GROMACS .gro file of C-alpha atoms in nm:
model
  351
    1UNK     CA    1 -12.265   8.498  -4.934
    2UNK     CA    2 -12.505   8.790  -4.915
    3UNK     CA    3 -12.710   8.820  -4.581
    4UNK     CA    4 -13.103   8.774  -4.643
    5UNK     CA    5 -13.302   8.968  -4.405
    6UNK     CA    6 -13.684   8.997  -4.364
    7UNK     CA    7 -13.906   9.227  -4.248
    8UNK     CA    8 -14.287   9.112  -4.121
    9UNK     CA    9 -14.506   9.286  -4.329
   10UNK     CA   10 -14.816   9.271  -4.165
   11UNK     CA   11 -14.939   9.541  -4.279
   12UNK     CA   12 -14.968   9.437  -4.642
   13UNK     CA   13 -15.335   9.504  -4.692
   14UNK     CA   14 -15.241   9.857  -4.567
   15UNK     CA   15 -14.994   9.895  -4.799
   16UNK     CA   16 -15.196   9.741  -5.132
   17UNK     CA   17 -15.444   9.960  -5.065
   18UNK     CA   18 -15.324  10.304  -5.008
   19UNK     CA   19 -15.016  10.209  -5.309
   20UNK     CA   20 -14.778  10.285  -5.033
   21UNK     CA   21 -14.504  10.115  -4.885
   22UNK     CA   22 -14.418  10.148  -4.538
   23UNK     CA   23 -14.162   9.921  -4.381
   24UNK     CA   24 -14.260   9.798  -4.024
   25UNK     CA   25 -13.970   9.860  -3.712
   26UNK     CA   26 -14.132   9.567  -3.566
   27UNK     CA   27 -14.440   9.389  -3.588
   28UNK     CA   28 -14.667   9.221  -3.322
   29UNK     CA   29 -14.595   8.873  -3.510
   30UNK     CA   30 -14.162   8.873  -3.540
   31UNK     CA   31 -14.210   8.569  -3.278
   32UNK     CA   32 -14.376   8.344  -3.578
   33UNK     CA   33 -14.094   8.423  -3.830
   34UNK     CA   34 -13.856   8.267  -3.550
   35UNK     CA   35 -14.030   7.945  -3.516
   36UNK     CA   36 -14.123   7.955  -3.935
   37UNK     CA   37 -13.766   8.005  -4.057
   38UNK     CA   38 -13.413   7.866  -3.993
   39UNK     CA   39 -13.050   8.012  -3.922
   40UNK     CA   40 -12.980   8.127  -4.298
   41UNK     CA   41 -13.230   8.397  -4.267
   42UNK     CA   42 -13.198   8.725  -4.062
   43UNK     CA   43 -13.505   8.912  -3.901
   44UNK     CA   44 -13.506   9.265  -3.927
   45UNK     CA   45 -13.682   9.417  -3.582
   46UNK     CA   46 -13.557   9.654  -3.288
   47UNK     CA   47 -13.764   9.376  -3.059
   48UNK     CA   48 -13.499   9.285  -2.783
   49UNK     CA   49 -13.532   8.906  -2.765
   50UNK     CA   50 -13.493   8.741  -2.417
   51UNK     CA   51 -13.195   8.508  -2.475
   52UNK     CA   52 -13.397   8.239  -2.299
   53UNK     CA   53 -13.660   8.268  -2.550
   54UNK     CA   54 -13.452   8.218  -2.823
   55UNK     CA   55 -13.308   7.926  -2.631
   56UNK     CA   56 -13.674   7.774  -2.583
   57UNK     CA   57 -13.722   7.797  -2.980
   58UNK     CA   58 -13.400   7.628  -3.046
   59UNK     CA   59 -13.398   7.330  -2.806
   60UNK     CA   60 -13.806   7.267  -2.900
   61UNK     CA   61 -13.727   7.258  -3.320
   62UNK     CA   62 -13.380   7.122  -3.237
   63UNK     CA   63 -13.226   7.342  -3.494
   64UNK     CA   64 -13.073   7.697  -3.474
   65UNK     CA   65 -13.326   7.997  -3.487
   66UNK     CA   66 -13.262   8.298  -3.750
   67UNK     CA   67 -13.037   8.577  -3.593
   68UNK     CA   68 -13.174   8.891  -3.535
   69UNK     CA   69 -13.069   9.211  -3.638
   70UNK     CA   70 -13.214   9.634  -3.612
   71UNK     CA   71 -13.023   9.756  -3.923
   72UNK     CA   72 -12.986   9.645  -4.280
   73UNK     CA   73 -13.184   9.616  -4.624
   74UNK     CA   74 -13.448   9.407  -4.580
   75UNK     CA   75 -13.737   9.174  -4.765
   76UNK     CA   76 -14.073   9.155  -4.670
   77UNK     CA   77 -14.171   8.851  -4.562
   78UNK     CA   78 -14.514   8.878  -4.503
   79UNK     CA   79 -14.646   8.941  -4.847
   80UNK     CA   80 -14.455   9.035  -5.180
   81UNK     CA   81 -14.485   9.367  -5.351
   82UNK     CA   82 -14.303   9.277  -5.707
   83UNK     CA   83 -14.635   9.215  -5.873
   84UNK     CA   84 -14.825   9.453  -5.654
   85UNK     CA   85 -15.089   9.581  -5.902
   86UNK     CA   86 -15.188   9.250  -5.960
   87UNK     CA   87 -15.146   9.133  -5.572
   88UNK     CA   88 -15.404   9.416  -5.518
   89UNK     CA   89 -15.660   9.306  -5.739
   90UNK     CA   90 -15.622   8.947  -5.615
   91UNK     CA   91 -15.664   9.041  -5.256
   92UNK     CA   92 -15.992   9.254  -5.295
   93UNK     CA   93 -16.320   9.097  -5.228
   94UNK     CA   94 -16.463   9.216  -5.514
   95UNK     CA   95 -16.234   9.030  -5.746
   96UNK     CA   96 -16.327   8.724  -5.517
   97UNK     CA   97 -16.686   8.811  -5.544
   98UNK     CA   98 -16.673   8.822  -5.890
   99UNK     CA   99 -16.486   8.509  -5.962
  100UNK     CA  100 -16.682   8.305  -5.724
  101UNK     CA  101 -16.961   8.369  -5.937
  102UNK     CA  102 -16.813   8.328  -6.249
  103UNK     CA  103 -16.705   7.949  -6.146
  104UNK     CA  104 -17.050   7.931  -6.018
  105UNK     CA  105 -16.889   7.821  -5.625
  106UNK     CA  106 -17.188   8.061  -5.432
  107UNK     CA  107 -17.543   8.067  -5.409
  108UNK     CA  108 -17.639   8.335  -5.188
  109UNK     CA  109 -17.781   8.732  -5.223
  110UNK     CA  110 -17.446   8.920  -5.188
  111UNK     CA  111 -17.283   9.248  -5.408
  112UNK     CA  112 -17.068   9.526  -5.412
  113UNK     CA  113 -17.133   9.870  -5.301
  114UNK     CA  114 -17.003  10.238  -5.127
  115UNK     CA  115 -17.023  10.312  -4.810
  116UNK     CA  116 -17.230  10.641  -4.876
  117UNK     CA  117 -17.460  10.402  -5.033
  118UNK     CA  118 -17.575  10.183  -4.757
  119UNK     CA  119 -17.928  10.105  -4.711
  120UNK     CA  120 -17.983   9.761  -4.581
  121UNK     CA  121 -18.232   9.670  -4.347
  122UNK     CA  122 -18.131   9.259  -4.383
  123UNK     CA  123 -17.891   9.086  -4.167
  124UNK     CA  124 -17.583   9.155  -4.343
  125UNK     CA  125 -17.229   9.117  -4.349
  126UNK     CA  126 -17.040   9.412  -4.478
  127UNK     CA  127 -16.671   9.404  -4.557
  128UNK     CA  128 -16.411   9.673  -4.652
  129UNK     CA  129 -16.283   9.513  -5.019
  130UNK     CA  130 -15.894   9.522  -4.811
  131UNK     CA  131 -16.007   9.389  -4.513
  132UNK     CA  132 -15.842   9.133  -4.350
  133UNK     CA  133 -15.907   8.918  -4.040
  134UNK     CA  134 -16.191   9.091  -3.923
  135UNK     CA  135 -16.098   9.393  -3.925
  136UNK     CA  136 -16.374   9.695  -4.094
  137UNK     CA  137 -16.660   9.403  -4.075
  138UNK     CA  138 -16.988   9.514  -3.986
  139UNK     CA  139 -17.319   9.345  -3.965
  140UNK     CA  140 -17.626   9.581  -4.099
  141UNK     CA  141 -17.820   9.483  -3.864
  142UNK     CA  142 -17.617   9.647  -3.563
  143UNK     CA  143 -17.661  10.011  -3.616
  144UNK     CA  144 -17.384  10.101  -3.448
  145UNK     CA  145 -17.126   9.937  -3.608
  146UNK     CA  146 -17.238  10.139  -3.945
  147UNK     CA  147 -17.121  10.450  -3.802
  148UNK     CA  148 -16.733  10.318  -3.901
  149UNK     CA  149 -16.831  10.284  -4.249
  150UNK     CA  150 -16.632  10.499  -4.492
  151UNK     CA  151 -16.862  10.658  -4.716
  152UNK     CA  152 -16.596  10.658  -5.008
  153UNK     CA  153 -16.500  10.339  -4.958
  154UNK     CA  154 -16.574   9.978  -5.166
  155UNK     CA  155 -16.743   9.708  -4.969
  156UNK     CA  156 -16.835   9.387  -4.994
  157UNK     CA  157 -17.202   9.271  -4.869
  158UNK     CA  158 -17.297   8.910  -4.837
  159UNK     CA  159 -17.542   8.719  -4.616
  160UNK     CA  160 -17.466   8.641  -4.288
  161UNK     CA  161 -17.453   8.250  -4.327
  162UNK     CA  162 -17.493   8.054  -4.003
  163UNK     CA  163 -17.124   7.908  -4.011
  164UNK     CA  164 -17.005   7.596  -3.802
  165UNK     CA  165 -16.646   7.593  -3.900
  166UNK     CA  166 -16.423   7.831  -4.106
  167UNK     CA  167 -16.113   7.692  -4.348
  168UNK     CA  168 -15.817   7.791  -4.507
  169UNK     CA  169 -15.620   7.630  -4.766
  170UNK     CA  170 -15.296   7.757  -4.849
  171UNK     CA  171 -15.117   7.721  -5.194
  172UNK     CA  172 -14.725   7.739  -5.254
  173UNK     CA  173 -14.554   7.838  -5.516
  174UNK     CA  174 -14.438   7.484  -5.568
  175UNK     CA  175 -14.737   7.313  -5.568
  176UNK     CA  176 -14.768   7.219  -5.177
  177UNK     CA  177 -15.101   7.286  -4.999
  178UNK     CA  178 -15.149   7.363  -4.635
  179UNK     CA  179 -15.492   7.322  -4.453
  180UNK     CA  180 -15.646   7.470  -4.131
  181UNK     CA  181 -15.940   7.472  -3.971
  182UNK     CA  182 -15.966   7.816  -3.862
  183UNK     CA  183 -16.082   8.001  -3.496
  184UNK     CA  184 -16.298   8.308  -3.583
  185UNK     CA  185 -16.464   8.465  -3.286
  186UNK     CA  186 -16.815   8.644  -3.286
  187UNK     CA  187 -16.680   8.980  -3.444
  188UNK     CA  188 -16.471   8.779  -3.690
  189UNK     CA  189 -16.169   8.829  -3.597
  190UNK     CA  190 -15.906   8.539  -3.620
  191UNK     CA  191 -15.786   8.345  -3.303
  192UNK     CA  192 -15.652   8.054  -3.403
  193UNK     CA  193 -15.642   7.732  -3.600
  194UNK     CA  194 -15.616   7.353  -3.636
  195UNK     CA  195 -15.396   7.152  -3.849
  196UNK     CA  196 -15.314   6.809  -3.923
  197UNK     CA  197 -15.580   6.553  -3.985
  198UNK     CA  198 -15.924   6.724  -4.086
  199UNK     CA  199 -16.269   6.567  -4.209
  200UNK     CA  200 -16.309   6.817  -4.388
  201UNK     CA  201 -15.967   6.870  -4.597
  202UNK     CA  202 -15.978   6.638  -4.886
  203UNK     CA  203 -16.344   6.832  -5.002
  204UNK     CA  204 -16.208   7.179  -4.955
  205UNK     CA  205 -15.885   7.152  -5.133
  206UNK     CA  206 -16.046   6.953  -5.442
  207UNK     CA  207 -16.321   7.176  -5.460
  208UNK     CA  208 -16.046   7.472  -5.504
  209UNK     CA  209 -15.859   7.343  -5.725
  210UNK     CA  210 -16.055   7.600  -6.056
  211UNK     CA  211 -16.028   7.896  -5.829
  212UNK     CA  212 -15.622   7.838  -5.792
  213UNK     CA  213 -15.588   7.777  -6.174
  214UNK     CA  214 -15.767   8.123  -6.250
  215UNK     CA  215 -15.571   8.264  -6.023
  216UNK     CA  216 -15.238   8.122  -6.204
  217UNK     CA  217 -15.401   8.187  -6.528
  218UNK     CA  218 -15.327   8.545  -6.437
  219UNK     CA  219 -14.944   8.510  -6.348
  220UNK     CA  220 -14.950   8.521  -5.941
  221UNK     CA  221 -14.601   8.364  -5.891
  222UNK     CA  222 -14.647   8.342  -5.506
  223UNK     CA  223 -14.830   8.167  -5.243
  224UNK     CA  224 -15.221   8.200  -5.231
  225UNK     CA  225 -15.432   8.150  -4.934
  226UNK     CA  226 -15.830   8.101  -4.971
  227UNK     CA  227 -16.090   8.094  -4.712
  228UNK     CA  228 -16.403   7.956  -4.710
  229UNK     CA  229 -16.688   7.840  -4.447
  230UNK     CA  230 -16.927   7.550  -4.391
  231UNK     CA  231 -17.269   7.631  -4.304
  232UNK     CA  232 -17.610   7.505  -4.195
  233UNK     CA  233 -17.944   7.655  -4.273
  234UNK     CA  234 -18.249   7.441  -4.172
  235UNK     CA  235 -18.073   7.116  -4.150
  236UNK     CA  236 -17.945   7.200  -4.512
  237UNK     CA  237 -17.546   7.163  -4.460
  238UNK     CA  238 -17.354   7.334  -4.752
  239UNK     CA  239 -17.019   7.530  -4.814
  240UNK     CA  240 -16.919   7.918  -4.935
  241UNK     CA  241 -16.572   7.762  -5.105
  242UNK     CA  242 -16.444   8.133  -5.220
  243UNK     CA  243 -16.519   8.366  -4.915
  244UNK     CA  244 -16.209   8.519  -4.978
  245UNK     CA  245 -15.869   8.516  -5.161
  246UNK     CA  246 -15.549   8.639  -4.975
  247UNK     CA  247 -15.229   8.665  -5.180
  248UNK     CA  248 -14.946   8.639  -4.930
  249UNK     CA  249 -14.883   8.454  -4.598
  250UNK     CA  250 -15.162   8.365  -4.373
  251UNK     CA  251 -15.201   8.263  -4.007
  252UNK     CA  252 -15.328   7.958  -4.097
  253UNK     CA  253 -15.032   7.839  -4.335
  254UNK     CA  254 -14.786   7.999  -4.070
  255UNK     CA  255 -14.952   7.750  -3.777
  256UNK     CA  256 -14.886   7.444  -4.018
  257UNK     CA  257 -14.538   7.569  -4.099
  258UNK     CA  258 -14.474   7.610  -3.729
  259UNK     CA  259 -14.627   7.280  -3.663
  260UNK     CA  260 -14.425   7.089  -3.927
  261UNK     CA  261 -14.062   7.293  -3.785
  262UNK     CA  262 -14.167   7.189  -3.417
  263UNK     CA  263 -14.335   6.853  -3.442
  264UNK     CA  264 -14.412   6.579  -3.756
  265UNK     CA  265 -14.568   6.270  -3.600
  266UNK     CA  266 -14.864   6.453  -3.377
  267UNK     CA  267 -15.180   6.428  -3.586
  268UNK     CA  268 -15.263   6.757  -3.479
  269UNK     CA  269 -15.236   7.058  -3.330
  270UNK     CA  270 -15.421   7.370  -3.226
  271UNK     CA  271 -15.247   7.733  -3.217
  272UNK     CA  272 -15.434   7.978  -3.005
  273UNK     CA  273 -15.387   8.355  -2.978
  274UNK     CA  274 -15.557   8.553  -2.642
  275UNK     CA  275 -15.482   8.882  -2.544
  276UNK     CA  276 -15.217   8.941  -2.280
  277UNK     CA  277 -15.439   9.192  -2.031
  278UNK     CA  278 -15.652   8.845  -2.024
  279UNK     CA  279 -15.338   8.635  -1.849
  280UNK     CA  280 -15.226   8.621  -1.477
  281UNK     CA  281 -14.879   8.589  -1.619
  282UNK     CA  282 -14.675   8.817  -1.801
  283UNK     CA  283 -14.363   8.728  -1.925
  284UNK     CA  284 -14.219   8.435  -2.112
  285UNK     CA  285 -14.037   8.327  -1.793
  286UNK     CA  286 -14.345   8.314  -1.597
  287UNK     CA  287 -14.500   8.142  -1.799
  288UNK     CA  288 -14.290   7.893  -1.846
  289UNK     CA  289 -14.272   7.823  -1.473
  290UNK     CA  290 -14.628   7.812  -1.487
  291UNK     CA  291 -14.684   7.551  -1.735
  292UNK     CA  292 -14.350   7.360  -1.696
  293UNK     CA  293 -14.512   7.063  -1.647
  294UNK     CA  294 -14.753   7.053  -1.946
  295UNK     CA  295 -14.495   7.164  -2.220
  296UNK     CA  296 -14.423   6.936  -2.495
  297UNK     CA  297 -14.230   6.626  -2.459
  298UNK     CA  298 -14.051   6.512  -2.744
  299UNK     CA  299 -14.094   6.137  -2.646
  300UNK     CA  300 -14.471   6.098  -2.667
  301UNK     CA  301 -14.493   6.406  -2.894
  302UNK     CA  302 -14.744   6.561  -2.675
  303UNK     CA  303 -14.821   6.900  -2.495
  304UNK     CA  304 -14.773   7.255  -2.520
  305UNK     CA  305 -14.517   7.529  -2.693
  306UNK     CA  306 -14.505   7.892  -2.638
  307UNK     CA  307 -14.483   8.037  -2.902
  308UNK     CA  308 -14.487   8.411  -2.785
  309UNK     CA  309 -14.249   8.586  -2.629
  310UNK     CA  310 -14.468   8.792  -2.453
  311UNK     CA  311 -14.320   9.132  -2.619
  312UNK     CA  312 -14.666   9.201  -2.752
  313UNK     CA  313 -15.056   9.234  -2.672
  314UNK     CA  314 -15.090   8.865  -2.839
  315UNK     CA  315 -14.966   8.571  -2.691
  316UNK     CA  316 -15.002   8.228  -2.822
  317UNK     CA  317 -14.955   7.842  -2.787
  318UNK     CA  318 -14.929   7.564  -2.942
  319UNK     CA  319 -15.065   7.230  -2.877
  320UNK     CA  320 -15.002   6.878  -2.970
  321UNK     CA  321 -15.253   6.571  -2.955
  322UNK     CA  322 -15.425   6.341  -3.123
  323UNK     CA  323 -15.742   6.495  -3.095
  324UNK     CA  324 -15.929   6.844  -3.090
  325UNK     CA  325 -16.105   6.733  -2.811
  326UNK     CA  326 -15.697   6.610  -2.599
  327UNK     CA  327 -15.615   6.982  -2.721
  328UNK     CA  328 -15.931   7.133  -2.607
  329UNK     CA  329 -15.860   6.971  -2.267
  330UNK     CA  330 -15.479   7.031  -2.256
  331UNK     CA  331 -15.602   7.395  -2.341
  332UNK     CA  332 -15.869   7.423  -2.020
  333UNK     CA  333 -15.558   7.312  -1.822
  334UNK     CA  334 -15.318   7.563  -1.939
  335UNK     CA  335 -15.608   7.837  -1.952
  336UNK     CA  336 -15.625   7.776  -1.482
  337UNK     CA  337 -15.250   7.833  -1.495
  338UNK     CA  338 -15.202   8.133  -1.656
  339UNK     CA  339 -15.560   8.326  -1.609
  340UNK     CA  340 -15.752   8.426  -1.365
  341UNK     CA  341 -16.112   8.430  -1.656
  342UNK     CA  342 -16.332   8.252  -1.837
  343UNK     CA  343 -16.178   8.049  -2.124
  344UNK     CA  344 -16.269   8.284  -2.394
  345UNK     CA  345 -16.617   8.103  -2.594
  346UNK     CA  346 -16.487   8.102  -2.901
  347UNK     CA  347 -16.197   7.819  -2.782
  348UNK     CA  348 -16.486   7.594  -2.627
  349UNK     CA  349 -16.527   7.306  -2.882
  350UNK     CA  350 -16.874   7.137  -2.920
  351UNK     CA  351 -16.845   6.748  -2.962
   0.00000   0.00000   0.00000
């Protein structure tokens, strides 16, 4: 039987946009594709895995973990590139742009311009068209950040809405959807997510449901990840459903997937990403000392997982509870035993 391997792609947008193809030796994310996949896979990565590690992911999803190799042909995994003129269009923002106004799903002052042709004064959100999780997104307002514009560049401008929670909703190629309620901190960058029972879910997903049959309309075989936000102005509470359209894996789906391998009968869970300069403790081993106590239990189907190996500048967990406010607090507890800060805001829920 021929050996699939994979490849984390993560730098897809990268790739769409400049029309080349560059396969990654590693990426900062080869922990997620352990916990996400099973033993009939390979992962393609010169990362040298701590055997303990490896352990840890098989005893916590009770099932063998995909083998690991440095040489061979490999798939990416990340995104797919055998439609990748079309994958390109679907990913920029102005093709979301445009179709969110075409469905009639947004009612705010927003456009598409060059970066040479800046010349807002407004409080603005501007967007490189291949962007993705934060990254090249500047507010107008903040003279300083428009010194990283390119000037030959597309970007996408939009009003800076006053969000109170961020979503995506994920859907496969076989008709499955996956929902999160996303982390975004104050320069938009992605730190996390919830999934499992959301208030929110059953509006998002049937709200969608035009944008993904456009999007199918136009033969996009894969999966199909949309974002969009819920925000308040005055007391008026309303929703931007198309924000964005990614075509290929997203963190979001990829904490549901690891939630469903690891745990089914939890409600929820929260995955949470810090940087590792922020934590006392270092290595996977140490942390695991650390928290040894608070790690997930099988029998009441409650507590923590690592889910990093600590390789990288990222490290993240996962928690189990019924509640976002039993995470939030099972988080605060962790956060004393492995750092020496302040819980970062942006993981401070508001009840």
């Amino acid at each position: 039987m021929e050996k699939i391997i994979y490849y984390l792609n993560d730098n897809y947008e990268q790739c769409l946009s400049s029309g080349k193809i560059i396969e990654n030796q590693h990426s900062v994310w080869d922990d997620l594709f352990l916990w996400c996949e099973n033993a009939d896979v390979f992962l393609k990565t010169n990362t040298e895995y701590n055997p303990k590690f490896l352990d840890y992911i098989e005893k916590t999803k009770e099932e063998e973990c995909p083998n690991v190799v440095k040489v061979g042909r490999a798939k990416p995994w990340w995104g797919k590139y055998d439609q990748i003129e079309l994958a390109k269009k679907i990913n920029s923002k102005e093709f979301s742009f445009e179709l969110s106004k075409q469905l009639g799903l947004i009612n705010h002052d927003g456009g598409i311009f060059f970066g040479r042709d800046i010349e807002f004064k407004k409080n603005y959100i501007c967007k490189d068209i291949y962007s993705f999780s934060g990254i090249n997104t500047f507010i107008t307002n903040i003279p300083e950040t428009l010194k990283f514009l390119n000037m030959d560049s597309k970007y996408l401008y939009e009003e800076n809405l006053p969000r109170i929670a961020d979503f995506g909703t994920s859907l496969m190629p076989d008709g499955k959807i996956f929902f999160s309620e996303n982390i975004i901190n104050k320069n938009f960058f992605y730190k996390g997510s919830f999934v499992g029972q959301l208030e929110d879910k059953t509006h998002v997903e049937q709200s969608l449901k035009p944008v993904f049959k456009e999007i199918k309309k136009l033969g996009w075989e894969d999966v199909i990840q949309i974002d969009s936000i819920k925000y308040q102005k005055s007391t008026k509470t309303d929703y931007y459903l198309l924000m964005e359209i990614n075509a290929r894996k997203s963190m979001g789906l990829i904490s549901n997937l690891m939630k469903n391998k690891i745990n089914l009968n939890s409600p929820l869970a929260g995955w949470f990403i810090f940087n590792k300069k922020d934590l006392r403790v270092k290595t996977f081993t140490d942390c695991l000392l650390a928290i040894e106590d608070d790690l997930l239990e099988k029998n009441d189907q409650k507590g923590v997982v690592i889910t990093s190996s600590f390789h990288y500048k990222f490290v993240h967990f996962l928690i189990f509870d019924d509640s976002k406010k039993e995470i939030n607090l099972r988080l605060m507890k962790l956060w004393k035993k492995v750092s020496d800060k302040r819980l970062p805001i942006e993981f401070i829920i508001d009840f």
